[in-house]
Amino acid sequence: MPTIIDGNALAAQVREEVALDVAALMHATGVVPGLNLLLVGEDPASAVYVRNKGKDCEKVGIRSTIVRMTAEATQEQVIAQVMEWNADPAVHGILVQLPLPKHIDEHAVIRAIDPDKDVDGFHPINAGKLLIGLDGFIPCTPYGVLEMLRRYTIETSGKHAVVVGRSNIVGKPLAMLLAQKRPQGNCTVTLCHTGTPDIAEYTRRADILISAVGVHGLITRDHVKQGAVVIDVGINRIELPDGTSRLAGDVLYDEVAEVASAITPVPGGVGPMTRAMLLRNTVTAAQRCSV
Ligand code: NAD
């Protein structure tokens, strides 16, 4: 049986640690960390994500404010809101929920966020810092994956990590982090994507396999080497024969669990850690401006 990497338990640990840090910061400086979230449009999934992020903040003592704009909001209005928060010293973290309505240029909005308040880690300055190994903000999902590896003491140095998926928010930063000479790094990294003719040829050579694609069943037992560590970032809603549906990852969990040495479930794996690392980044932002 593989080790099942319990994202819910780890996320609870992270929240406890963050709550202690929030209390210590308040005690030492009187500062209450603040996260402001902007939701543009009526996408139901985005509304749930934002609400959950607000609730997570409440649990650890972070003050959160959610501002909602209609789908008709202009890019100028969105950027004006971001700029207002950039200038507000009580706001330590700014999160603009993506995706934005089609008429708004996401990159322009992300670039408007003060990099020191960019707790999602999507600003080009933070992406650049990540690339060259400077302290910025690591995007929450890659950060969550690194924490899973660290907290389960999974050796990465000298290992071959294969990342499937090259998005700016998951695959690319994760590949860069794993390649760096640092704890939870020093891997030889292969990055697979839609241009990779036969991903199994690469994934079968992975000591650590991370799938961040969004295609259920992409990773089967035949894609995985005996004893590999498998981290499933994918979240897919799949229809069941009885007409109901459930969440599942990219990995065919039951059959891959037969060969993996450790594996993350979906749900209950990377998802809760992503949420927890947003809290960590927000407290870090507040700590950095209180020294
Ligand atoms: P994305 O759509 O931006 O990127 C997907 C990547 O997968 C692309 O780079 C593409 O090249 C690659 N890809 C697509 N089909 C492929 C195939 N058949 N073979 C190889 N590569 C292929 O998605 P994203 O934002 O990176 O998210 C990826 C998945 O992770 C989604 O299911 C998303 O819901 C999930 N996700 C989960 C969390 C979490 O907290 N667990 C966070 C972010 C994203």
CSV table of C-alpha atoms and ligand atoms in Angstrom, one decimal:
chain,number,residue,atom,x,y,z
A,1,MET,CA,0.0,0.0,0.0
A,2,PRO,CA,1.4,3.5,-0.8
A,3,THR,CA,1.6,6.3,1.6
A,4,ILE,CA,-1.5,8.4,1.1
A,5,ILE,CA,-0.5,12.1,1.3
A,6,ASP,CA,-3.2,13.6,3.4
A,7,GLY,CA,-3.7,17.2,2.1
A,8,ASN,CA,-6.5,17.9,4.6
A,9,ALA,CA,-4.4,17.0,7.6
A,10,LEU,CA,-1.4,19.0,6.3
A,11,ALA,CA,-3.6,22.0,5.5
A,12,ALA,CA,-4.9,21.9,9.1
A,13,GLN,CA,-1.3,21.9,10.4
A,14,VAL,CA,-0.5,24.9,8.1
A,15,ARG,CA,-3.6,26.8,9.3
A,16,GLU,CA,-2.6,26.2,13.0
A,17,GLU,CA,0.9,27.5,12.3
A,18,VAL,CA,-0.5,30.5,10.4
A,19,ALA,CA,-2.9,31.3,13.3
A,20,LEU,CA,0.0,31.3,15.7
A,21,ASP,CA,2.0,33.6,13.5
A,22,VAL,CA,-1.0,35.9,13.1
A,23,ALA,CA,-1.4,36.1,16.9
A,24,ALA,CA,2.4,36.7,17.4
A,25,LEU,CA,2.3,39.5,14.8
A,26,MET,CA,-0.6,41.2,16.4
A,27,HIS,CA,1.0,40.9,19.8
A,28,ALA,CA,4.3,42.3,18.6
A,29,THR,CA,3.1,45.1,16.3
A,30,GLY,CA,-0.7,45.4,16.6
A,31,VAL,CA,-1.0,44.6,12.9
A,32,VAL,CA,-3.8,42.4,11.7
A,33,PRO,CA,-3.0,40.7,8.4
A,34,GLY,CA,-5.6,41.7,5.7
A,35,LEU,CA,-6.5,40.0,2.5
A,36,ASN,CA,-8.7,41.7,0.0
A,37,LEU,CA,-10.4,39.7,-2.7
A,38,LEU,CA,-12.0,40.9,-5.9
A,39,LEU,CA,-14.6,38.9,-7.7
A,40,VAL,CA,-15.7,40.1,-11.1
A,41,GLY,CA,-18.7,38.5,-12.8
A,42,GLU,CA,-21.1,35.8,-11.7
A,43,ASP,CA,-19.2,32.6,-12.3
A,44,PRO,CA,-20.6,30.3,-9.6
A,45,ALA,CA,-17.4,28.3,-9.2
A,46,SER,CA,-15.4,31.5,-8.7
A,47,ALA,CA,-17.9,32.8,-6.2
A,48,VAL,CA,-17.5,29.6,-4.1
A,49,TYR,CA,-13.7,29.8,-4.3
A,50,VAL,CA,-13.7,33.4,-3.1
A,51,ARG,CA,-16.2,32.7,-0.3
A,52,ASN,CA,-14.1,29.7,0.9
A,53,LYS,CA,-10.9,31.8,0.9
A,54,GLY,CA,-12.7,34.4,3.0
A,55,LYS,CA,-13.8,31.7,5.5
A,56,ASP,CA,-10.3,30.3,5.6
A,57,CYS,CA,-9.0,33.7,6.6
A,58,GLU,CA,-11.6,34.0,9.4
A,59,LYS,CA,-10.4,30.7,10.9
A,60,VAL,CA,-6.8,31.9,11.4
A,61,GLY,CA,-7.5,35.5,12.3
A,62,ILE,CA,-6.7,37.2,9.0
A,63,ARG,CA,-9.1,40.0,8.2
A,64,SER,CA,-10.7,39.5,4.7
A,65,THR,CA,-12.8,41.8,2.5
A,66,ILE,CA,-14.6,40.6,-0.6
A,67,VAL,CA,-15.5,43.1,-3.2
A,68,ARG,CA,-17.8,42.0,-6.0
A,69,MET,CA,-18.1,43.7,-9.4
A,70,THR,CA,-20.6,42.8,-12.2
A,71,ALA,CA,-19.4,41.1,-15.4
A,72,GLU,CA,-19.9,44.5,-17.1
A,73,ALA,CA,-17.1,46.1,-15.0
A,74,THR,CA,-14.4,47.7,-17.2
A,75,GLN,CA,-10.7,46.9,-17.0
A,76,GLU,CA,-10.2,50.5,-15.8
A,77,GLN,CA,-12.6,49.9,-12.9
A,78,VAL,CA,-10.9,46.7,-11.9
A,79,ILE,CA,-7.5,48.3,-12.1
A,80,ALA,CA,-8.7,51.3,-10.1
A,81,GLN,CA,-9.8,49.0,-7.3
A,82,VAL,CA,-6.5,47.2,-7.3
A,83,MET,CA,-4.6,50.5,-7.1
A,84,GLU,CA,-6.8,51.7,-4.2
A,85,TRP,CA,-5.8,48.5,-2.3
A,86,ASN,CA,-2.1,48.9,-3.3
A,87,ALA,CA,-2.2,52.3,-1.5
A,88,ASP,CA,-4.0,51.0,1.6
A,89,PRO,CA,-1.6,50.0,4.4
A,90,ALA,CA,-4.2,47.8,6.1
A,91,VAL,CA,-4.3,45.6,2.9
A,92,HIS,CA,-1.4,43.2,2.9
A,93,GLY,CA,-2.6,40.8,0.3
A,94,ILE,CA,-4.6,41.3,-2.9
A,95,LEU,CA,-6.2,38.5,-4.8
A,96,VAL,CA,-8.1,39.0,-8.1
A,97,GLN,CA,-10.1,35.8,-8.7
A,98,LEU,CA,-9.4,34.4,-12.2
A,99,PRO,CA,-10.7,33.9,-14.8
A,100,LEU,CA,-11.8,37.5,-15.5
A,101,PRO,CA,-14.5,38.3,-18.1
A,102,LYS,CA,-13.2,38.1,-21.6
A,103,HIS,CA,-13.1,41.8,-22.3
A,104,ILE,CA,-10.6,42.3,-19.4
A,105,ASP,CA,-6.8,41.7,-20.0
A,106,GLU,CA,-5.8,39.4,-17.1
A,107,HIS,CA,-2.1,40.2,-17.5
A,108,ALA,CA,-2.8,44.0,-17.3
A,109,VAL,CA,-4.7,43.5,-14.0
A,110,ILE,CA,-2.1,41.2,-12.5
A,111,ARG,CA,0.6,43.7,-13.5
A,112,ALA,CA,-1.3,46.4,-11.6
A,113,ILE,CA,-1.1,44.5,-8.3
A,114,ASP,CA,1.8,45.7,-6.0
A,115,PRO,CA,4.2,42.7,-6.2
A,116,ASP,CA,4.6,42.9,-2.4
A,117,LYS,CA,0.9,42.3,-2.0
A,118,ASP,CA,0.6,39.7,-4.8
A,119,VAL,CA,-0.1,36.7,-2.6
A,120,ASP,CA,-1.2,34.6,-5.6
A,121,GLY,CA,2.4,35.0,-6.9
A,122,PHE,CA,1.3,35.7,-10.4
A,123,HIS,CA,2.9,39.1,-11.0
A,124,PRO,CA,5.8,39.0,-13.5
A,125,ILE,CA,8.2,40.3,-10.7
A,126,ASN,CA,7.3,37.4,-8.5
A,127,ALA,CA,7.5,34.9,-11.5
A,128,GLY,CA,11.0,36.4,-12.2
A,129,LYS,CA,12.1,36.1,-8.6
A,130,LEU,CA,10.9,32.5,-8.5
A,131,LEU,CA,13.0,31.8,-11.6
A,132,ILE,CA,16.2,33.1,-10.2
A,133,GLY,CA,15.6,31.9,-6.6
A,134,LEU,CA,14.9,35.1,-4.8
A,135,ASP,CA,12.3,35.5,-2.1
A,136,GLY,CA,9.0,36.7,-3.6
A,137,PHE,CA,5.6,35.0,-3.5
A,138,ILE,CA,5.4,31.4,-4.7
A,139,PRO,CA,2.0,30.6,-6.4
A,140,CYS,CA,-0.1,28.8,-3.9
A,141,THR,CA,-0.5,25.4,-5.7
A,142,PRO,CA,3.3,24.9,-6.4
A,143,TYR,CA,4.0,26.1,-2.9
A,144,GLY,CA,1.4,23.6,-1.5
A,145,VAL,CA,3.1,20.7,-3.5
A,146,LEU,CA,6.5,21.6,-2.1
A,147,GLU,CA,5.1,21.6,1.4
A,148,MET,CA,3.6,18.2,0.8
A,149,LEU,CA,7.0,16.9,-0.2
A,150,ARG,CA,8.7,18.6,2.8
A,151,ARG,CA,6.2,17.5,5.4
A,152,TYR,CA,6.3,13.8,4.2
A,153,THR,CA,10.1,14.0,4.0
A,154,ILE,CA,10.1,12.9,0.4
A,155,GLU,CA,13.7,13.1,-0.9
A,156,THR,CA,13.9,15.2,-4.1
A,157,SER,CA,17.6,15.8,-4.5
A,158,GLY,CA,19.0,13.9,-7.4
A,159,LYS,CA,15.6,12.5,-8.3
A,160,HIS,CA,13.9,12.8,-11.7
A,161,ALA,CA,10.7,14.8,-11.5
A,162,VAL,CA,8.3,14.9,-14.4
A,163,VAL,CA,5.7,17.6,-14.4
A,164,VAL,CA,2.8,17.3,-16.9
A,165,GLY,CA,1.2,20.7,-17.7
A,166,ARG,CA,2.9,24.0,-18.4
A,167,SER,CA,0.5,26.6,-17.1
A,168,ASN,CA,2.0,29.8,-15.6
A,169,ILE,CA,0.2,29.1,-12.3
A,170,VAL,CA,1.1,25.4,-11.7
A,171,GLY,CA,3.3,23.5,-14.2
A,172,LYS,CA,5.9,26.0,-15.1
A,173,PRO,CA,6.6,27.4,-11.6
A,174,LEU,CA,6.6,23.9,-10.2
A,175,ALA,CA,9.2,22.7,-12.7
A,176,MET,CA,11.4,25.7,-12.0
A,177,LEU,CA,11.2,25.2,-8.2
A,178,LEU,CA,12.0,21.5,-8.4
A,179,ALA,CA,15.0,22.2,-10.6
A,180,GLN,CA,16.5,24.7,-8.2
A,181,LYS,CA,19.3,23.9,-5.8
A,182,ARG,CA,17.2,24.2,-2.7
A,183,PRO,CA,15.3,22.0,-0.3
A,184,GLN,CA,12.5,20.2,-2.1
A,185,GLY,CA,14.5,20.9,-5.3
A,186,ASN,CA,17.7,19.8,-6.9
A,187,CYS,CA,15.7,17.4,-9.2
A,188,THR,CA,16.4,16.7,-12.8
A,189,VAL,CA,13.1,18.0,-14.3
A,190,THR,CA,11.2,17.0,-17.4
A,191,LEU,CA,8.2,19.2,-18.4
A,192,CYS,CA,5.6,17.5,-20.6
A,193,HIS,CA,2.7,19.3,-22.3
A,194,THR,CA,0.5,19.2,-25.4
A,195,GLY,CA,3.5,19.2,-27.6
A,196,THR,CA,4.9,16.0,-26.1
A,197,PRO,CA,4.2,13.2,-28.5
A,198,ASP,CA,4.2,10.3,-26.0
A,199,ILE,CA,4.0,11.5,-22.4
A,200,ALA,CA,4.3,7.9,-21.0
A,201,GLU,CA,7.8,7.6,-22.4
A,202,TYR,CA,8.8,10.4,-19.9
A,203,THR,CA,6.4,9.8,-17.0
A,204,ARG,CA,7.6,6.1,-16.8
A,205,ARG,CA,11.0,7.4,-15.9
A,206,ALA,CA,9.8,9.7,-13.1
A,207,ASP,CA,10.8,9.2,-9.5
A,208,ILE,CA,8.3,12.0,-8.7
A,209,LEU,CA,5.4,12.5,-11.1
A,210,ILE,CA,3.2,15.6,-10.9
A,211,SER,CA,0.2,15.9,-13.2
A,212,ALA,CA,-1.4,19.4,-13.6
A,213,VAL,CA,-3.5,19.1,-16.7
A,214,GLY,CA,-7.2,18.8,-16.1
A,215,VAL,CA,-7.8,15.6,-18.0
A,216,HIS,CA,-9.2,12.7,-15.9
A,217,GLY,CA,-7.5,9.4,-16.7
A,218,LEU,CA,-4.5,10.9,-18.4
A,219,ILE,CA,-2.2,9.1,-16.0
A,220,THR,CA,-2.7,5.4,-15.8
A,221,ARG,CA,-0.8,2.6,-14.2
A,222,ASP,CA,1.2,2.3,-17.4
A,223,HIS,CA,2.5,5.8,-17.0
A,224,VAL,CA,4.0,5.2,-13.6
A,225,LYS,CA,7.3,3.5,-12.5
A,226,GLN,CA,7.1,1.1,-9.5
A,227,GLY,CA,7.8,3.1,-6.3
A,228,ALA,CA,7.2,6.6,-7.8
A,229,VAL,CA,5.7,9.4,-5.8
A,230,VAL,CA,2.6,10.7,-7.6
A,231,ILE,CA,1.1,14.1,-7.0
A,232,ASP,CA,-2.2,14.8,-8.7
A,233,VAL,CA,-3.0,18.5,-9.1
A,234,GLY,CA,-5.8,18.0,-11.6
A,235,ILE,CA,-9.4,18.6,-10.5
A,236,ASN,CA,-12.1,17.3,-12.9
A,237,ARG,CA,-15.8,16.7,-12.4
A,238,ILE,CA,-16.7,13.3,-13.8
A,239,GLU,CA,-20.1,12.0,-14.6
A,240,LEU,CA,-21.0,8.6,-13.0
A,241,PRO,CA,-23.3,6.0,-14.6
A,242,ASP,CA,-26.1,6.7,-12.1
A,243,GLY,CA,-26.3,10.3,-13.3
A,244,THR,CA,-24.5,11.9,-10.4
A,245,SER,CA,-21.0,13.3,-10.6
A,246,ARG,CA,-17.9,13.5,-8.4
A,247,LEU,CA,-14.4,15.2,-8.4
A,248,ALA,CA,-11.4,13.2,-9.6
A,249,GLY,CA,-7.9,14.0,-10.6
A,250,ASP,CA,-5.8,13.4,-13.7
A,251,VAL,CA,-4.6,10.1,-12.2
A,252,LEU,CA,-6.5,6.9,-12.2
A,253,TYR,CA,-6.1,6.6,-8.5
A,254,ASP,CA,-6.9,3.0,-7.7
A,255,GLU,CA,-4.7,1.4,-10.3
A,256,VAL,CA,-1.8,3.9,-9.9
A,257,ALA,CA,-1.9,3.4,-6.1
A,258,GLU,CA,-0.9,-0.2,-6.8
A,259,VAL,CA,2.5,0.9,-8.1
A,260,ALA,CA,3.2,4.3,-6.4
A,261,SER,CA,5.1,4.6,-3.1
A,262,ALA,CA,3.1,7.7,-2.2
A,263,ILE,CA,0.1,9.3,-3.8
A,264,THR,CA,-2.2,12.3,-3.3
A,265,PRO,CA,-6.0,11.7,-3.4
A,266,VAL,CA,-8.5,14.0,-5.2
A,267,PRO,CA,-10.3,15.5,-3.4
A,268,GLY,CA,-8.3,15.9,-0.2
A,269,GLY,CA,-4.8,16.2,-1.7
A,270,VAL,CA,-3.3,19.3,-3.3
A,271,GLY,CA,-6.6,21.4,-3.2
A,272,PRO,CA,-6.6,22.0,0.6
A,273,MET,CA,-2.9,22.8,0.5
A,274,THR,CA,-3.4,25.4,-2.2
A,275,ARG,CA,-6.0,27.1,0.1
A,276,ALA,CA,-3.7,26.9,3.1
A,277,MET,CA,-0.7,28.4,1.3
A,278,LEU,CA,-2.7,31.5,0.4
A,279,LEU,CA,-3.0,32.1,4.2
A,280,ARG,CA,0.7,31.6,4.6
A,281,ASN,CA,1.5,34.0,1.8
A,282,THR,CA,-0.8,36.6,3.3
A,283,VAL,CA,0.8,36.4,6.7
A,284,THR,CA,4.2,36.6,5.1
A,285,ALA,CA,3.1,39.8,3.3
A,286,ALA,CA,2.0,41.3,6.5
A,287,GLN,CA,5.2,40.3,8.3
A,288,ARG,CA,7.4,41.7,5.6
A,289,CYS,CA,5.8,45.2,5.9
A,290,SER,CA,5.8,45.2,9.7
A,291,VAL,CA,9.6,44.8,10.1
B,1,NAD,P1,-4.3,25.0,-17.7
B,1,NAD,O1,-5.4,24.5,-18.5
B,1,NAD,O2,-3.9,26.4,-17.7
B,1,NAD,O3,-3.0,24.1,-18.1
B,1,NAD,C1,-3.1,22.7,-18.4
B,1,NAD,C2,-1.8,22.3,-19.0
B,1,NAD,O4,-1.9,20.9,-19.4
B,1,NAD,C3,-1.4,23.0,-20.3
B,1,NAD,O5,-0.1,23.5,-20.1
B,1,NAD,C4,-1.4,22.0,-21.4
B,1,NAD,O6,-0.2,22.1,-22.2
B,1,NAD,C5,-1.3,20.7,-20.6
B,1,NAD,N1,-2.1,19.6,-21.3
B,1,NAD,C6,-3.4,19.7,-21.6
B,1,NAD,N2,-3.7,18.5,-22.2
B,1,NAD,C7,-2.6,17.7,-22.2
B,1,NAD,C8,-2.3,16.4,-22.6
B,1,NAD,N3,-3.3,15.6,-23.1
B,1,NAD,N4,-1.1,15.9,-22.4
B,1,NAD,C9,-0.1,16.7,-21.8
B,1,NAD,N5,-0.3,17.9,-21.4
B,1,NAD,C10,-1.6,18.4,-21.6
B,1,NAD,O7,-4.6,24.4,-16.3
B,1,NAD,P2,-4.0,24.7,-14.8
B,1,NAD,O8,-4.6,26.0,-14.3
B,1,NAD,O9,-2.6,24.5,-14.7
B,1,NAD,O10,-4.7,23.5,-14.0
B,1,NAD,C11,-4.5,22.2,-14.4
B,1,NAD,C12,-5.4,21.3,-13.6
B,1,NAD,O11,-5.1,21.5,-12.2
B,1,NAD,C13,-6.9,21.6,-13.7
B,1,NAD,O12,-7.6,20.4,-13.6
B,1,NAD,C14,-7.2,22.5,-12.6
B,1,NAD,O13,-8.5,22.5,-12.2
B,1,NAD,C15,-6.3,21.9,-11.5
B,1,NAD,N6,-5.9,22.9,-10.5
B,1,NAD,C16,-5.9,22.4,-9.2
B,1,NAD,C17,-5.5,23.2,-8.2
B,1,NAD,C18,-5.5,22.6,-6.8
B,1,NAD,O14,-5.5,23.4,-5.9
B,1,NAD,N7,-5.6,21.3,-6.7
B,1,NAD,C19,-5.0,24.5,-8.4
B,1,NAD,C20,-4.9,24.9,-9.8
B,1,NAD,C21,-5.3,24.1,-10.8
